Short mmCIF file of C-alpha atoms and ligand atoms in Angstrom, two decimals:
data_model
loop_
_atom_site.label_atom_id
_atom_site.label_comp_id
_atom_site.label_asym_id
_atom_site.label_seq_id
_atom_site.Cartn_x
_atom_site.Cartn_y
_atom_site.Cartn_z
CA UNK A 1 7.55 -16.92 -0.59
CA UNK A 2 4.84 -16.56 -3.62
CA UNK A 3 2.37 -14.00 -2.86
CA UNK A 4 -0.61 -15.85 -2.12
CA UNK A 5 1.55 -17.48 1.03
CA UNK A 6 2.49 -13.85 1.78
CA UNK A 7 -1.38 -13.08 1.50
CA UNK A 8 -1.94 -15.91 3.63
CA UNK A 9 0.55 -15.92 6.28
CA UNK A 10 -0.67 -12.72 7.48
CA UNK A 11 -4.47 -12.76 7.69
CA UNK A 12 -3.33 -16.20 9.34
CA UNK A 13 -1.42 -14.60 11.53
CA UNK A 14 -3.83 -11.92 12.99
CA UNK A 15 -6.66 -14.58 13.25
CA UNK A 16 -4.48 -16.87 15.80
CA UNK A 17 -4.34 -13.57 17.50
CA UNK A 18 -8.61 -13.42 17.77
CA UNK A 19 -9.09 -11.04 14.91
CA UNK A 20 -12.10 -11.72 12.78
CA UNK A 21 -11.09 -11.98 8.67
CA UNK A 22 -13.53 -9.29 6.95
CA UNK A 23 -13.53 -10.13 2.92
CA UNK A 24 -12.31 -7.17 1.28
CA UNK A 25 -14.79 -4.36 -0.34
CA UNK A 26 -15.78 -2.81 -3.40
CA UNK A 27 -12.95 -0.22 -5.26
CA UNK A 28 -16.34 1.88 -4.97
CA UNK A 29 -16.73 3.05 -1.84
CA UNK A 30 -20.57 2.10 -0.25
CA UNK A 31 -22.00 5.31 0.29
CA UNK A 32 -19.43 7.48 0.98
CA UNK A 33 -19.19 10.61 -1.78
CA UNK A 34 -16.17 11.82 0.22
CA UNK A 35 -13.32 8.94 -1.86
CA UNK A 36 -13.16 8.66 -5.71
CA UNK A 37 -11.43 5.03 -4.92
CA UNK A 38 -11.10 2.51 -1.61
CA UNK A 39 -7.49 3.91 -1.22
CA UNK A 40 -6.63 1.89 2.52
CA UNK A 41 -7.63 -0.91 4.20
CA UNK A 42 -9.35 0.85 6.66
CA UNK A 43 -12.18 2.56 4.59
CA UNK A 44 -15.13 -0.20 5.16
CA UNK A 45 -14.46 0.41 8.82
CA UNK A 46 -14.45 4.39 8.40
CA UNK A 47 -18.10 4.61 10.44
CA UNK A 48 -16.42 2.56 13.03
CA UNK A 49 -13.58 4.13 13.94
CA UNK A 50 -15.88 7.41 14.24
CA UNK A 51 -18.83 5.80 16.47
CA UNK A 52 -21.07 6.11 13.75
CA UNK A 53 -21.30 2.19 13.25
CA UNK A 54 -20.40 -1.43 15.91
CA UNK A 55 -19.50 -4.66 14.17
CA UNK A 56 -19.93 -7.65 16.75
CA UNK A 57 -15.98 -7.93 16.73
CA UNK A 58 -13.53 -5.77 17.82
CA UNK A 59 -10.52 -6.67 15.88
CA UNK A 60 -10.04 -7.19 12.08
CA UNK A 61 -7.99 -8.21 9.30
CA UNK A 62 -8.44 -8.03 5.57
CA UNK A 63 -6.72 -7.85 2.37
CA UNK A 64 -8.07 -4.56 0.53
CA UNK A 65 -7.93 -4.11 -3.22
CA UNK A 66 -6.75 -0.14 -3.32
CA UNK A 67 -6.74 2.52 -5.78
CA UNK A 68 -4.44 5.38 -5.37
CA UNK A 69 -5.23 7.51 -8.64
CA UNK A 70 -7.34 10.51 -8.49
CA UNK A 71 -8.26 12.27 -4.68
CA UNK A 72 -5.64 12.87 -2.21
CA UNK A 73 -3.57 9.71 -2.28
CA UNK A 74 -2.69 9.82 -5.97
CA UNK A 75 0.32 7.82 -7.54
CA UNK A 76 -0.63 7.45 -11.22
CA UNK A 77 1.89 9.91 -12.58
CA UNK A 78 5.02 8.05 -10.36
CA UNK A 79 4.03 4.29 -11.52
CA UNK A 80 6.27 2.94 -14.10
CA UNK A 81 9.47 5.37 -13.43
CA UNK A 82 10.06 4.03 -9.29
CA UNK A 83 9.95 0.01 -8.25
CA UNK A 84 7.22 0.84 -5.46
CA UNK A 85 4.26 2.72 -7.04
CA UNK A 86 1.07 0.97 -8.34
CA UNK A 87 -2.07 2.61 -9.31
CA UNK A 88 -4.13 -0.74 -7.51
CA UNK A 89 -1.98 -2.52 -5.44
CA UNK A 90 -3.20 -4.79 -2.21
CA UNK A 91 -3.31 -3.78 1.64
CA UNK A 92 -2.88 -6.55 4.24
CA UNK A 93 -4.75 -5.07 7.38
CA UNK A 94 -4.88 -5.50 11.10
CA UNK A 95 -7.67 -3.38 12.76
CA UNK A 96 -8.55 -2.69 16.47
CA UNK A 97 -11.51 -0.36 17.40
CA UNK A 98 -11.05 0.73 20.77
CA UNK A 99 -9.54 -2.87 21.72
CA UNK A 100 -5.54 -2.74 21.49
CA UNK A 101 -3.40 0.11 21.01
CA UNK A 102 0.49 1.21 20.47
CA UNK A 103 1.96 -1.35 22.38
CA UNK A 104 -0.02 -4.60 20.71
CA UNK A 105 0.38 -3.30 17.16
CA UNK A 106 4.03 -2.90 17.23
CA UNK A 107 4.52 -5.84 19.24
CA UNK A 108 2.92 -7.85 16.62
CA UNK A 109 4.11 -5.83 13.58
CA UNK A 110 7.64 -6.69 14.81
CA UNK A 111 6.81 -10.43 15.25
CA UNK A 112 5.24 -10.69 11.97
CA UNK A 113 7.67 -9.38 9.91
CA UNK A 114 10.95 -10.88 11.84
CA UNK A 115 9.58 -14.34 13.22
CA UNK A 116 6.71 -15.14 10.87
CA UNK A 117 8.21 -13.49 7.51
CA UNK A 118 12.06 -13.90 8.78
CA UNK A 119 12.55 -10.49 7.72
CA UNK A 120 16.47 -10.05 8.37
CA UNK A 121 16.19 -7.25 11.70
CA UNK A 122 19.39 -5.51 10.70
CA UNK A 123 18.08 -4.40 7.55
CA UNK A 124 14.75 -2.89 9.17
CA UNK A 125 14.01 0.99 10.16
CA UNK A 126 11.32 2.54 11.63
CA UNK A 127 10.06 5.86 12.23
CA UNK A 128 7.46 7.74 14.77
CA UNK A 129 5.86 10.79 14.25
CA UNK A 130 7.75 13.46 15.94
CA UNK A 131 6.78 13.84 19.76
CA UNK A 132 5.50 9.94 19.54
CA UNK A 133 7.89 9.10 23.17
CA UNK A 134 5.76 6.30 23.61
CA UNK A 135 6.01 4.74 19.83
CA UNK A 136 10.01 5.61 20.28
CA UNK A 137 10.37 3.47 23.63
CA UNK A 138 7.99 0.89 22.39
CA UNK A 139 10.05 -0.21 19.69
CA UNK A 140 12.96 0.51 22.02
CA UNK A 141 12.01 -2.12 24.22
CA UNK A 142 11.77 -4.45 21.68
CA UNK A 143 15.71 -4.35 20.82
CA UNK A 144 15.76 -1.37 18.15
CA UNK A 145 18.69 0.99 18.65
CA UNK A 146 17.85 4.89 19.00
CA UNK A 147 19.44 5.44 15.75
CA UNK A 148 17.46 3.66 13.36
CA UNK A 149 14.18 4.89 15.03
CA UNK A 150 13.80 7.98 12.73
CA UNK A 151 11.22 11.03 14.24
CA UNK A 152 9.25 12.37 11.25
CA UNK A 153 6.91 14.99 10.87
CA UNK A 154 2.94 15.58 9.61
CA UNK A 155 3.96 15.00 5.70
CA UNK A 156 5.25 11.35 7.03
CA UNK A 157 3.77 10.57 10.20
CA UNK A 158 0.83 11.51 10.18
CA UNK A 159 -2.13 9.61 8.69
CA UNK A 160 -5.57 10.64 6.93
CA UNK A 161 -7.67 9.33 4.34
CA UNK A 162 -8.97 12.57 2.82
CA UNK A 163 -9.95 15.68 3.82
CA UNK A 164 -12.42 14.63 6.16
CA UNK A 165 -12.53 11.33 8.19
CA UNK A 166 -10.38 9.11 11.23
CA UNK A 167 -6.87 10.26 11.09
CA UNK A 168 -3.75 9.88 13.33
CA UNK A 169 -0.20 9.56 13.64
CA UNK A 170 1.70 6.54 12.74
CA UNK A 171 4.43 4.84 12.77
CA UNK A 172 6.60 3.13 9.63
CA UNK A 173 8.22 0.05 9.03
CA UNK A 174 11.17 0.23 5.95
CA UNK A 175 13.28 -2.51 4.92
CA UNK A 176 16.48 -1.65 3.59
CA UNK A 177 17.25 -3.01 0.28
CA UNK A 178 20.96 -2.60 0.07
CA UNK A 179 22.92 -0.32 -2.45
CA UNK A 180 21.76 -2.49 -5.29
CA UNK A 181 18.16 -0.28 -5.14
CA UNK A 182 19.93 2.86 -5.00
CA UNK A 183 22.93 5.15 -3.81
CA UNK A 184 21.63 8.84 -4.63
CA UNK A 185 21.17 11.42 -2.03
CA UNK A 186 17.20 10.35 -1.86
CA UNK A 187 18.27 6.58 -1.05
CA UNK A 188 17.88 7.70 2.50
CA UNK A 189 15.25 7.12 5.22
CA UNK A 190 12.85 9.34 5.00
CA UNK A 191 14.47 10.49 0.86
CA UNK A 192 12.37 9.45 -2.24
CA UNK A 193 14.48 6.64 -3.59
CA UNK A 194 13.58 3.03 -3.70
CA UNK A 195 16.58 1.84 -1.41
CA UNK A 196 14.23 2.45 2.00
CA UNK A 197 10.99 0.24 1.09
CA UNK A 198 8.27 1.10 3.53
CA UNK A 199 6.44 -1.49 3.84
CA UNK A 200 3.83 -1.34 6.76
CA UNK A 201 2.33 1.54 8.19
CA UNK A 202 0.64 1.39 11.95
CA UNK A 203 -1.71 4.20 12.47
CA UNK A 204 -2.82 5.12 15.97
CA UNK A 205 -5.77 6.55 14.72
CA UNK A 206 -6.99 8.90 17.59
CA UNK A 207 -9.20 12.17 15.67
CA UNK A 208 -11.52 12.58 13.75
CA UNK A 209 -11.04 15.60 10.92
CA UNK A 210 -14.21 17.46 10.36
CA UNK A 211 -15.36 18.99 7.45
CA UNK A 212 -15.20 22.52 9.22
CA UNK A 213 -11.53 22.25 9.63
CA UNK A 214 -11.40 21.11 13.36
CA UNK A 215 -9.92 17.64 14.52
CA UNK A 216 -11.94 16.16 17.31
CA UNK A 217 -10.72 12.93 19.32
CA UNK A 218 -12.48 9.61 18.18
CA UNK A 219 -14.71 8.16 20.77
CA UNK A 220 -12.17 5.58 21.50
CA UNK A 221 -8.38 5.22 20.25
CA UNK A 222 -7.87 2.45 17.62
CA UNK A 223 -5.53 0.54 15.42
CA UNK A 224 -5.26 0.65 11.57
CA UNK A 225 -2.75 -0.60 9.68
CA UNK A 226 -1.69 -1.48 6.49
CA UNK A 227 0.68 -3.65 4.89
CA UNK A 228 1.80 -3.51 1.34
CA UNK A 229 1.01 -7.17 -0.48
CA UNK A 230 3.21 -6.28 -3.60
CA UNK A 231 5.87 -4.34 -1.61
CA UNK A 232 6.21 -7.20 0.91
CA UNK A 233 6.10 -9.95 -1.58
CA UNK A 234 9.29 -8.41 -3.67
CA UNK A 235 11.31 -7.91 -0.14
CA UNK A 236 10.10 -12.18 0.45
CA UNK A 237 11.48 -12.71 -3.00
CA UNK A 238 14.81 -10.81 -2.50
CA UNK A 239 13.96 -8.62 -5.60
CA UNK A 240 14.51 -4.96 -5.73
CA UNK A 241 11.00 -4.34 -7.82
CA UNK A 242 7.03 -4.93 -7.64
CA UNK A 243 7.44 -5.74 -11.49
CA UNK A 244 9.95 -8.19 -10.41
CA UNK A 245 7.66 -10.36 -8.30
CA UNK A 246 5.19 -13.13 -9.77
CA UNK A 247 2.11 -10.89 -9.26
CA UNK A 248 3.37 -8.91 -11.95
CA UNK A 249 6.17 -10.52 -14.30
CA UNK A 250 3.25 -13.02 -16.11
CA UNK A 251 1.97 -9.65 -17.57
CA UNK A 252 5.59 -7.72 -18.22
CA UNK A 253 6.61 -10.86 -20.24
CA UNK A 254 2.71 -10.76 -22.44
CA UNK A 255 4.19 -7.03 -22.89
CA UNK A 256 7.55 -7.92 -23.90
CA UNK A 257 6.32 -10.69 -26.78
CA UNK A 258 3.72 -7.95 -27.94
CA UNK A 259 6.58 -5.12 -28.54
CA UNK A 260 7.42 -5.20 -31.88
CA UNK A 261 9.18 -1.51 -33.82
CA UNK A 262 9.75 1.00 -30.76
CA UNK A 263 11.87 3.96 -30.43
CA UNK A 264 12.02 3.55 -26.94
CA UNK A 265 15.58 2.73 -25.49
CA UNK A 266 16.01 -0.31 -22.87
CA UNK A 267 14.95 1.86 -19.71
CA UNK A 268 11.87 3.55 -21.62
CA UNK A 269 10.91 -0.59 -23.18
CA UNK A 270 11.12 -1.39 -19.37
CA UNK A 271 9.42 1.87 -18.28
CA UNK A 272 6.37 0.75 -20.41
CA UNK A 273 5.96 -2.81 -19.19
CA UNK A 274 6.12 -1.66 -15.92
CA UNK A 275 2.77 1.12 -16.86
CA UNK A 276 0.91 -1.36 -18.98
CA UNK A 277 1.13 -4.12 -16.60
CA UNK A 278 0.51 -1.74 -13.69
CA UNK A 279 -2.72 -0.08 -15.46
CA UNK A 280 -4.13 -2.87 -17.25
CA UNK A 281 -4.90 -4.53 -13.49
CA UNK A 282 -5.91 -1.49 -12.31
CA UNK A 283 -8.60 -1.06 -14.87
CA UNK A 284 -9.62 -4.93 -14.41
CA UNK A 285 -10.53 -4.60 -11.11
CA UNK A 286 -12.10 -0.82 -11.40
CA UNK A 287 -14.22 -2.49 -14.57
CA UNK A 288 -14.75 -5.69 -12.37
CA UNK A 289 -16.08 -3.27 -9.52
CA UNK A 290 -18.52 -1.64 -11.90
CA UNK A 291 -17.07 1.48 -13.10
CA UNK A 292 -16.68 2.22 -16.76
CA UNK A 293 -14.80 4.92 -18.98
CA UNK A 294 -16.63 7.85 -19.42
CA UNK A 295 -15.41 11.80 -19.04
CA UNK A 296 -16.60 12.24 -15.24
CA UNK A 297 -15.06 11.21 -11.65
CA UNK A 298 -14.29 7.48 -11.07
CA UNK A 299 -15.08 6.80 -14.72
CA UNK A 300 -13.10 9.21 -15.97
CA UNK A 301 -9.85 8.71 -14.23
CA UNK A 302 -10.09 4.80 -15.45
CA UNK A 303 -10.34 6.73 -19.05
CA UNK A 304 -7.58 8.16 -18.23
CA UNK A 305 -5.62 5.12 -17.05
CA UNK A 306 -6.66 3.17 -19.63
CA UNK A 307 -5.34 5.66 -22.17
CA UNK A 308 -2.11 5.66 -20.38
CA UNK A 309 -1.64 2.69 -20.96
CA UNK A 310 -2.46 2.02 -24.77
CA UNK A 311 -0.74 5.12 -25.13
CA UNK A 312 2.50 3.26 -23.95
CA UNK A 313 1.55 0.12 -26.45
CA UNK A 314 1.12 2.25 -29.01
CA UNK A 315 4.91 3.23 -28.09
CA UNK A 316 6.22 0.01 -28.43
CA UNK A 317 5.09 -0.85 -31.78
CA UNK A 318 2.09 -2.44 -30.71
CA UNK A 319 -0.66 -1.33 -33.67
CA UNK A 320 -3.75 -4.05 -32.47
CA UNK A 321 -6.39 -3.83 -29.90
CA UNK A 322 -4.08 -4.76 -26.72
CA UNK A 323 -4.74 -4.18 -23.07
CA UNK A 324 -8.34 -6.78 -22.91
CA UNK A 325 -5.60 -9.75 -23.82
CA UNK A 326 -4.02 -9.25 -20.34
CA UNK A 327 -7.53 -9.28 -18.71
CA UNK A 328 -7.04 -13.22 -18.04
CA UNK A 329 -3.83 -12.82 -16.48
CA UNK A 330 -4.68 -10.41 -14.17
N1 LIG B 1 -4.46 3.69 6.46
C1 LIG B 1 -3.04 3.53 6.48
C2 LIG B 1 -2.42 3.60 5.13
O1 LIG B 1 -3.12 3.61 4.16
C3 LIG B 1 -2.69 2.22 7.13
O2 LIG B 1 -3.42 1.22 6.53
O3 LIG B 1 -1.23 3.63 5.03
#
């Protein structure tokens, strides 16, 4: 399945289920000098899920452009070495404020990915955070065995999007992609290898976190969740990478023509694509969005991406002005 069907399929899929389709927002958060970058799906509805704001609907679903570089969730210095981080990458969302809960959002997650993405059921895992019962026999009840519901703790299972803001635990959904992606000791659920993709997060997002430390409960319980366009579309095209799928292998193969004299071995040639492709859409969108280089916050971390990545041309021979060429294909 090509990514825009993936795209499709699920805001398609959430709207026959009465959820209105929000466009997606800015990288540059509206008027919140709390986030560097829109890092989740669920930022334009931050005031929502807080009671500061009402929307005439009370379920969503979106497709969010993300950064994750710079601020708490911050991948820039994995992207390029594993086959599931991206600087921009983006989130397919389902939202409920105060509407649905646990039992709607897994029962739907599951459908979505078995019945309406065929996902193989063997090869899927989930996890709950710790004392989640209800999570557990939720996804109990809809034909998981104990064992491949894993129990994880705050680093895993529980969700926030900074130091301040709606938070919650959650609850996982990996797909296994077989020995191929990895045998080490970290190609485990729950390890850091690529073998366990997870691939949709549900959060049950209950508190709020305070800027004075304490965690009060939101004024009603609510749904946020967020599923990975690239990471889904590579499972959909049985391939064990992002850079494998066709959001991403137009601009890897620009790279690969461009290389001329490196040093670089295979791994550190593929290593490079993987970084140049990964950054120069990254810095499209953040330029597209209105930010520009410059030595302070947002601007600065595009700077920094940006160099990143020419520094990695420069590395494989490449001695012209480079990264604007790929503009069009992103
Ligand atoms: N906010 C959650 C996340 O970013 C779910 O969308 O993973």
């Amino acid at each position: 399945m090509n990514s825009t069907d993936v795209r499709r399929n699920f805001l398609e899929f959430f709207q026959e289920r009465d959820h209105t389709f929000v466009q997606g927002s800015s990288l540059v958060p509206h008027d919140d000098p709390t986030l560097l970058f829109t890092n989740a799906g669920m930022v334009p509805f931050k005031d929502v899920f807080i009671g500061n704001a009402a929307r005439d609907y009370v379920r969503a679903t979106s497709c969010q452009r993300c950064v994750r570089a710079g601020g708490k969730h911050n991948d820039l210095e994995e992207v390029g070495y594993t086959a599931r981080h991206l600087t921009l990458f983006e989130m397919l969302g389902n939202f409920s404020f105060g509407d649905y809960f646990k039992e709607d959002a897994i029962k739907w997650a599951w459908e979505l990915s078995t019945e309406r993405f065929g996902l193989d059921p063997e090869r899927l895992y989930v996890s709950v955070f710790r004392d989640d019962d209800e999570a557990f026999e939720i996804w109990k009840s809809l034909g998981l065995p104990d064992a491949k519901i894993y129990r994880f703790g705050e680093k895993d299972n529980f969700w926030t999007m900074g130091d301040t803001g709606p938070c919650g635990p959650c609850s996982e959904l990996f797909y296994d992609l077989g020995e191929e992606a990895g045998t080490s000791s970290e190609d485990v659920m729950g390890g850091e290898g690529d073998r366990y993709l997870e691939f949709y997060n549900l959060v049950f997002m209950q508190y709020e976190s305070r800027a004075d430390g304490t965690r009060i409960p939101l004024p009603r319980p609510s749904i946020d969740t967020g599923m990975g366009l690239e990471r889904t579309a590579a499972i959909l095209q049985g391939k064990l990478t992002n850079f494998d799928t066709d959001l991403f292998l137009p601009l890897i193969e620009e790279v690969r023509r461009a290389t001329s004299q490196t040093q670089f071995d295979e791994q550190g040639q593929k290593i490079a694509r993987q970084v140049i492709s990964d950054h120069a859409r990254t810095a499209t969108f953040l330029i597209a969005d209105g930010v520009l280089p410059s030595n302070l916050g947002r601007g600065y971390v595009l700077r920094r991406i940006m160099r990143r990545a020419i520094r990695y041309s420069y590395q494989l021979g490449i001695r012209k002005p480079f990264l604007h060429t790929l503009v069009p294909l992103v």
